[in-house]
CSV table of C-alpha atoms in Angstrom, one decimal:
chain,number,residue,atom,x,y,z
A,45,UNK,CA,0.0,0.0,0.0
A,46,UNK,CA,1.4,3.4,-1.1
A,47,UNK,CA,0.9,6.5,1.0
A,48,UNK,CA,-1.5,9.0,-0.5
A,49,UNK,CA,0.7,11.9,-1.8
A,50,UNK,CA,-1.9,14.5,-0.7
A,51,UNK,CA,-1.9,13.1,2.8
A,52,UNK,CA,1.9,13.1,2.9
A,53,UNK,CA,2.0,16.7,1.8
A,54,UNK,CA,-0.7,17.6,4.3
A,55,UNK,CA,1.2,15.9,7.2
A,56,UNK,CA,4.5,17.5,6.3
A,57,UNK,CA,2.8,20.9,6.0
A,58,UNK,CA,1.2,20.4,9.4
A,59,UNK,CA,4.5,19.5,11.0
A,60,UNK,CA,6.2,22.5,9.4
A,61,UNK,CA,3.4,24.8,10.6
A,62,UNK,CA,3.7,23.5,14.2
A,63,UNK,CA,7.5,24.1,14.1
A,64,UNK,CA,7.2,27.6,12.6
A,65,UNK,CA,4.6,28.6,15.2
A,66,UNK,CA,6.7,27.2,18.0
A,67,UNK,CA,9.7,29.0,16.6
A,68,UNK,CA,7.9,32.3,16.3
A,69,UNK,CA,6.7,32.1,19.9
A,70,UNK,CA,9.7,30.5,21.6
A,71,UNK,CA,12.8,30.9,19.5
A,72,UNK,CA,12.4,34.6,19.3
A,73,UNK,CA,12.3,36.8,22.5
A,74,UNK,CA,8.5,37.0,22.3
A,75,UNK,CA,7.6,34.7,25.1
A,76,UNK,CA,11.0,34.2,26.8
A,77,UNK,CA,10.9,37.9,27.7
A,78,UNK,CA,8.1,37.2,30.1
A,79,UNK,CA,9.4,34.0,31.8
A,80,UNK,CA,8.7,33.5,35.5
A,81,UNK,CA,11.9,35.0,37.1
A,82,UNK,CA,11.9,32.4,39.8
A,83,UNK,CA,11.7,29.4,37.4
A,84,UNK,CA,14.7,27.3,36.5
A,85,UNK,CA,14.9,29.0,33.1
A,86,UNK,CA,14.2,32.4,34.6
A,87,UNK,CA,17.1,31.9,37.0
A,88,UNK,CA,19.5,31.1,34.2
A,89,UNK,CA,18.3,34.1,32.2
A,90,UNK,CA,18.4,36.5,35.1
A,91,UNK,CA,22.0,35.6,35.9
A,92,UNK,CA,23.0,35.7,32.2
A,93,UNK,CA,21.4,39.2,31.8
A,94,UNK,CA,23.0,40.4,35.0
A,95,UNK,CA,26.5,39.3,34.0
A,96,UNK,CA,26.2,40.7,30.5
A,97,UNK,CA,25.3,44.1,32.0
A,98,UNK,CA,28.2,43.8,34.4
A,99,UNK,CA,30.6,43.2,31.5
A,100,UNK,CA,29.8,46.7,30.2
A,101,UNK,CA,30.5,48.3,33.6
A,102,UNK,CA,33.8,46.6,34.6
A,103,UNK,CA,37.2,46.9,33.0
A,104,UNK,CA,38.8,44.2,31.0
A,105,UNK,CA,40.3,42.2,33.8
A,106,UNK,CA,37.2,40.2,34.7
A,107,UNK,CA,37.4,36.9,36.6
A,108,UNK,CA,34.2,34.8,36.9
A,109,UNK,CA,33.4,31.9,39.2
A,110,UNK,CA,30.8,29.3,38.2
A,111,UNK,CA,29.3,26.3,39.9
A,112,UNK,CA,26.2,25.3,41.9
A,113,UNK,CA,25.0,26.7,45.2
A,114,UNK,CA,27.8,25.2,47.2
A,115,UNK,CA,30.3,27.6,45.6
A,116,UNK,CA,28.7,30.4,47.6
A,117,UNK,CA,31.1,33.0,46.2
A,118,UNK,CA,30.5,36.6,47.1
A,119,UNK,CA,32.1,39.0,44.5
A,120,UNK,CA,31.3,41.9,46.8
A,121,UNK,CA,33.9,40.7,49.3
A,122,UNK,CA,36.5,39.8,46.6
A,123,UNK,CA,36.1,43.3,45.2
A,124,UNK,CA,36.7,45.1,48.5
A,125,UNK,CA,38.9,48.2,47.9
A,126,UNK,CA,41.0,47.3,50.9
A,127,UNK,CA,42.2,44.2,49.1
A,128,UNK,CA,43.2,45.4,45.6
A,129,UNK,CA,44.0,42.7,43.1
A,130,UNK,CA,43.7,44.4,39.8
A,131,UNK,CA,40.8,42.1,38.8
A,132,UNK,CA,37.1,42.5,39.0
A,133,UNK,CA,35.3,39.4,40.3
A,134,UNK,CA,31.9,38.2,39.3
A,135,UNK,CA,29.8,35.1,39.8
A,136,UNK,CA,28.0,33.3,37.1
A,137,UNK,CA,27.0,30.3,39.2
A,138,UNK,CA,23.5,29.1,39.8
A,139,UNK,CA,21.8,26.7,42.2
A,140,UNK,CA,21.3,23.2,40.9
A,141,UNK,CA,23.6,23.7,37.9
A,142,UNK,CA,26.0,21.1,36.5
A,143,UNK,CA,28.8,20.9,34.0
A,144,UNK,CA,26.4,20.8,31.1
A,145,UNK,CA,24.3,23.8,31.9
A,146,UNK,CA,27.4,25.7,33.0
A,147,UNK,CA,28.9,25.1,29.6
A,148,UNK,CA,26.0,26.8,27.9
A,149,UNK,CA,26.1,29.7,30.4
A,150,UNK,CA,29.7,30.4,29.6
A,151,UNK,CA,29.1,30.0,25.9
A,152,UNK,CA,26.4,32.7,26.0
A,153,UNK,CA,28.4,35.0,28.4
A,154,UNK,CA,31.5,34.8,26.3
A,155,UNK,CA,30.8,34.0,22.6
A,156,UNK,CA,34.3,34.8,21.5
A,157,UNK,CA,36.0,32.9,24.4
A,158,UNK,CA,38.0,36.1,25.2
A,159,UNK,CA,36.1,38.1,27.7
A,160,UNK,CA,37.5,36.8,31.0
A,161,UNK,CA,41.0,36.6,32.4
A,162,UNK,CA,40.1,33.5,34.4
A,163,UNK,CA,37.1,31.3,34.9
A,164,UNK,CA,37.0,29.4,38.2
A,165,UNK,CA,34.9,26.3,38.2
A,166,UNK,CA,33.8,24.9,41.6
A,167,UNK,CA,33.5,21.1,41.9
A,168,UNK,CA,32.4,19.0,44.8
A,169,UNK,CA,35.3,16.6,44.5
A,170,UNK,CA,38.5,16.5,42.5
A,171,UNK,CA,38.5,12.7,42.6
A,172,UNK,CA,35.1,12.3,40.9
A,173,UNK,CA,33.3,10.8,43.9
A,174,UNK,CA,29.8,11.4,45.1
A,175,UNK,CA,27.4,10.5,47.9
A,176,UNK,CA,24.9,8.7,45.7
A,177,UNK,CA,25.1,6.5,42.6
A,178,UNK,CA,23.5,9.0,40.3
A,179,UNK,CA,23.8,9.4,36.5
A,180,UNK,CA,24.3,13.2,36.0
A,181,UNK,CA,24.0,12.8,32.3
A,182,UNK,CA,20.3,11.9,32.6
A,183,UNK,CA,19.4,15.0,34.7
A,184,UNK,CA,16.8,16.8,32.6
A,185,UNK,CA,17.1,19.8,34.8
A,186,UNK,CA,19.7,21.1,32.4
A,187,UNK,CA,17.1,21.1,29.6
A,188,UNK,CA,15.0,23.6,31.6
A,189,UNK,CA,18.0,25.8,32.5
A,190,UNK,CA,19.3,26.2,29.0
A,191,UNK,CA,16.2,25.9,26.8
A,192,UNK,CA,16.1,29.5,25.6
A,193,UNK,CA,19.8,29.2,24.6
A,194,UNK,CA,19.5,25.9,22.7
A,195,UNK,CA,20.1,26.4,19.0
A,196,UNK,CA,18.8,24.1,16.3
A,197,UNK,CA,22.4,23.0,15.7
A,198,UNK,CA,22.6,22.0,19.4
A,199,UNK,CA,19.6,19.8,19.6
A,200,UNK,CA,21.1,16.5,18.3
A,201,UNK,CA,24.3,16.6,20.3
A,202,UNK,CA,22.5,17.9,23.4
A,203,UNK,CA,20.0,15.1,23.3
A,204,UNK,CA,22.7,12.5,22.6
A,205,UNK,CA,24.5,13.6,25.8
A,206,UNK,CA,21.8,12.0,27.8
A,207,UNK,CA,22.1,8.2,28.4
A,208,UNK,CA,18.7,6.7,28.7
A,209,UNK,CA,16.3,6.5,25.7
A,210,UNK,CA,13.4,8.4,27.4
A,211,UNK,CA,15.7,11.2,28.5
A,212,UNK,CA,17.2,11.5,25.0
A,213,UNK,CA,13.8,11.7,23.5
A,214,UNK,CA,12.5,14.3,26.0
A,215,UNK,CA,15.6,16.4,25.4
A,216,UNK,CA,15.3,16.1,21.6
A,217,UNK,CA,11.7,16.9,21.3
A,218,UNK,CA,12.0,19.8,23.9
A,219,UNK,CA,15.0,21.2,22.1
A,220,UNK,CA,13.1,21.0,18.8
A,221,UNK,CA,9.7,22.3,20.0
A,222,UNK,CA,10.5,24.6,22.9
A,223,UNK,CA,6.9,25.1,23.7
A,224,UNK,CA,6.8,21.7,25.3
A,225,UNK,CA,9.3,22.8,27.9
A,226,UNK,CA,7.7,26.2,28.4
A,227,UNK,CA,4.2,24.7,28.8
A,228,UNK,CA,3.9,24.9,32.6
A,229,UNK,CA,5.3,28.5,32.5
A,230,UNK,CA,2.8,29.6,29.9
A,231,UNK,CA,-0.2,28.2,31.9
A,232,UNK,CA,1.1,30.0,35.0
A,233,UNK,CA,1.4,33.2,33.1
A,234,UNK,CA,-2.1,33.0,31.7
A,235,UNK,CA,-3.5,32.7,35.3
A,236,UNK,CA,-1.9,35.9,36.5
A,237,UNK,CA,-0.4,37.9,33.6
A,238,UNK,CA,-0.3,41.3,35.3
A,239,UNK,CA,1.3,39.9,38.5
A,240,UNK,CA,4.0,38.2,36.3
A,241,UNK,CA,4.8,41.4,34.3
A,242,UNK,CA,5.0,43.5,37.5
A,243,UNK,CA,7.3,41.0,39.1
A,244,UNK,CA,9.5,40.9,36.0
A,245,UNK,CA,10.0,44.7,36.1
A,246,UNK,CA,10.8,44.5,39.8
A,247,UNK,CA,13.4,41.8,39.3
A,248,UNK,CA,15.0,43.7,36.4
A,249,UNK,CA,15.4,46.8,38.5
A,250,UNK,CA,16.8,45.1,41.6
A,251,UNK,CA,18.4,41.8,40.7
A,252,UNK,CA,22.0,43.1,40.7
A,253,UNK,CA,21.7,44.8,44.1
A,254,UNK,CA,19.8,41.9,45.6
A,255,UNK,CA,22.5,39.4,44.6
A,256,UNK,CA,25.7,41.5,44.7
A,257,UNK,CA,24.9,43.2,48.0
A,258,UNK,CA,23.5,40.0,49.7
A,259,UNK,CA,24.6,39.5,53.2
A,260,UNK,CA,24.0,35.9,54.4
A,261,UNK,CA,22.7,35.2,57.9
A,262,UNK,CA,25.4,34.4,60.4
A,263,UNK,CA,25.6,30.6,61.0
A,264,UNK,CA,28.1,28.4,62.8
A,265,UNK,CA,29.0,24.8,63.1
A,266,UNK,CA,30.3,25.3,66.6
A,267,UNK,CA,29.6,22.3,68.7
A,268,UNK,CA,29.4,19.8,65.9
A,269,UNK,CA,31.6,16.8,66.7
A,270,UNK,CA,32.2,13.6,64.7
A,271,UNK,CA,33.9,10.5,65.9
A,272,UNK,CA,34.7,8.6,62.8
A,273,UNK,CA,36.0,5.5,64.6
A,274,UNK,CA,33.0,5.1,66.7
A,275,UNK,CA,30.7,6.4,63.9
A,276,UNK,CA,29.0,8.8,66.3
A,277,UNK,CA,28.0,12.4,65.7
A,278,UNK,CA,27.0,15.2,68.2
A,279,UNK,CA,24.7,17.8,66.7
A,280,UNK,CA,24.3,21.1,68.7
A,281,UNK,CA,20.8,22.0,69.8
A,282,UNK,CA,21.2,25.3,67.9
A,283,UNK,CA,20.8,23.4,64.6
A,284,UNK,CA,17.3,23.6,63.1
A,285,UNK,CA,15.5,20.6,61.7
A,286,UNK,CA,16.8,21.3,58.1
A,287,UNK,CA,20.4,21.6,59.2
A,288,UNK,CA,20.2,18.5,61.4
A,289,UNK,CA,18.7,16.5,58.5
A,290,UNK,CA,21.5,17.7,56.2
A,291,UNK,CA,24.2,16.8,58.6
A,292,UNK,CA,22.8,13.3,59.3
A,293,UNK,CA,22.3,12.6,55.6
A,294,UNK,CA,25.9,13.6,54.6
A,295,UNK,CA,27.5,11.7,57.4
A,296,UNK,CA,25.5,8.6,56.8
A,297,UNK,CA,26.5,8.4,53.1
A,298,UNK,CA,30.1,7.6,52.2
A,299,UNK,CA,31.7,9.1,49.1
A,300,UNK,CA,32.1,6.6,46.3
A,301,UNK,CA,34.1,7.0,43.1
A,302,UNK,CA,31.9,7.1,40.0
A,303,UNK,CA,32.8,6.1,36.5
A,304,UNK,CA,29.7,7.9,35.2
A,305,UNK,CA,30.6,11.2,36.9
A,306,UNK,CA,34.1,11.0,35.5
A,307,UNK,CA,32.8,10.4,32.0
A,308,UNK,CA,30.2,13.2,32.4
A,309,UNK,CA,32.8,15.7,33.6
A,310,UNK,CA,35.3,14.7,30.8
A,311,UNK,CA,32.7,15.5,28.2
A,312,UNK,CA,31.3,18.8,29.5
A,313,UNK,CA,34.3,20.3,31.3
A,314,UNK,CA,36.3,19.1,28.3
A,315,UNK,CA,34.1,21.2,26.0
A,316,UNK,CA,34.6,24.2,28.2
A,317,UNK,CA,38.4,23.8,28.3
A,318,UNK,CA,38.5,23.2,24.5
A,319,UNK,CA,36.6,26.5,23.9
A,320,UNK,CA,39.3,28.4,25.7
A,321,UNK,CA,42.3,26.5,24.4
A,322,UNK,CA,44.8,29.0,23.1
A,323,UNK,CA,43.0,32.0,24.6
A,324,UNK,CA,44.2,34.3,27.4
A,325,UNK,CA,41.6,32.9,29.7
A,326,UNK,CA,42.8,30.6,32.4
A,327,UNK,CA,40.5,27.7,33.6
A,328,UNK,CA,40.8,27.0,37.3
A,329,UNK,CA,39.1,24.1,39.0
A,330,UNK,CA,38.7,24.3,42.8
A,331,UNK,CA,37.0,22.1,45.4
A,332,UNK,CA,34.1,23.5,47.3
A,333,UNK,CA,32.8,22.3,50.7
A,334,UNK,CA,30.7,19.2,50.3
A,335,UNK,CA,30.0,18.2,53.9
A,336,UNK,CA,29.9,19.8,57.4
A,337,UNK,CA,33.2,18.2,58.3
A,338,UNK,CA,35.9,16.7,56.0
A,339,UNK,CA,35.6,13.0,55.2
A,340,UNK,CA,38.7,11.1,56.3
A,341,UNK,CA,40.3,8.8,53.8
A,342,UNK,CA,38.8,5.8,55.6
A,343,UNK,CA,35.3,7.1,54.9
A,344,UNK,CA,35.7,6.7,51.1
A,345,UNK,CA,34.3,3.5,49.6
A,346,UNK,CA,36.4,1.5,47.1
A,347,UNK,CA,35.5,1.9,43.5
A,348,UNK,CA,32.8,-0.5,42.6
A,349,UNK,CA,30.4,-1.1,39.7
A,350,UNK,CA,28.4,2.1,39.1
């Protein structure tokens, strides 16, 4: 049985129409300009916008840090006039990010790979260990972070960077038809459009000062004691329920080397390093705090099947 040519043309035309409509709404700035600022995509875009504006204000000797929330770098302190370094420090990190979404952030911030004197990348462990057996390559959170910045030329390689078939398919179709990723945001906007627009204006006016001038609440680990040999921990009464749960979780999970994490980092950190090869920019990796107290060597599990 042969396919009816008219039906084939109609089907192709319908698919093309869907793609063009999706592109008009979501590949332009038409809808992305009114994204929820507190969403995953909105966070990525707010930081990207803030740092692009900062590039115009600061002199050429810019240094940027990037990583997830554990980096906790405060440029305000690094730029104190009492500690002159000759460099201007900024932070392009964002909570929940990983090497894949950080690659796209840096690509958008620095299209010519020449804007920064150094880029400092925070990692939880230099030896590629983690507290859980988790395949970072299949984390679809990165799709939502970078969706606005995914080009058509990115879609295939981006989707292929995921491991499982379902994740690859979701990343592929989302990268091709961005409206699928924006769907929840669109529905939320339609419920309260004026509230969203007012909030966007407020964020655009204050985001730089809110983040740059942020002063964290004073907290202390004083009184926390761990006896690794007896496998006992003393948690101070001053810790709230969230802090207590975080300490107990971290101390009950032993770091384990991960082949998957090594492979994932080689791919995405490798792409970042390759972009800056031969440029004036130095890439610096540094370890960030990953637990309330350092793990002794005996706490590390031997490499197993991951």
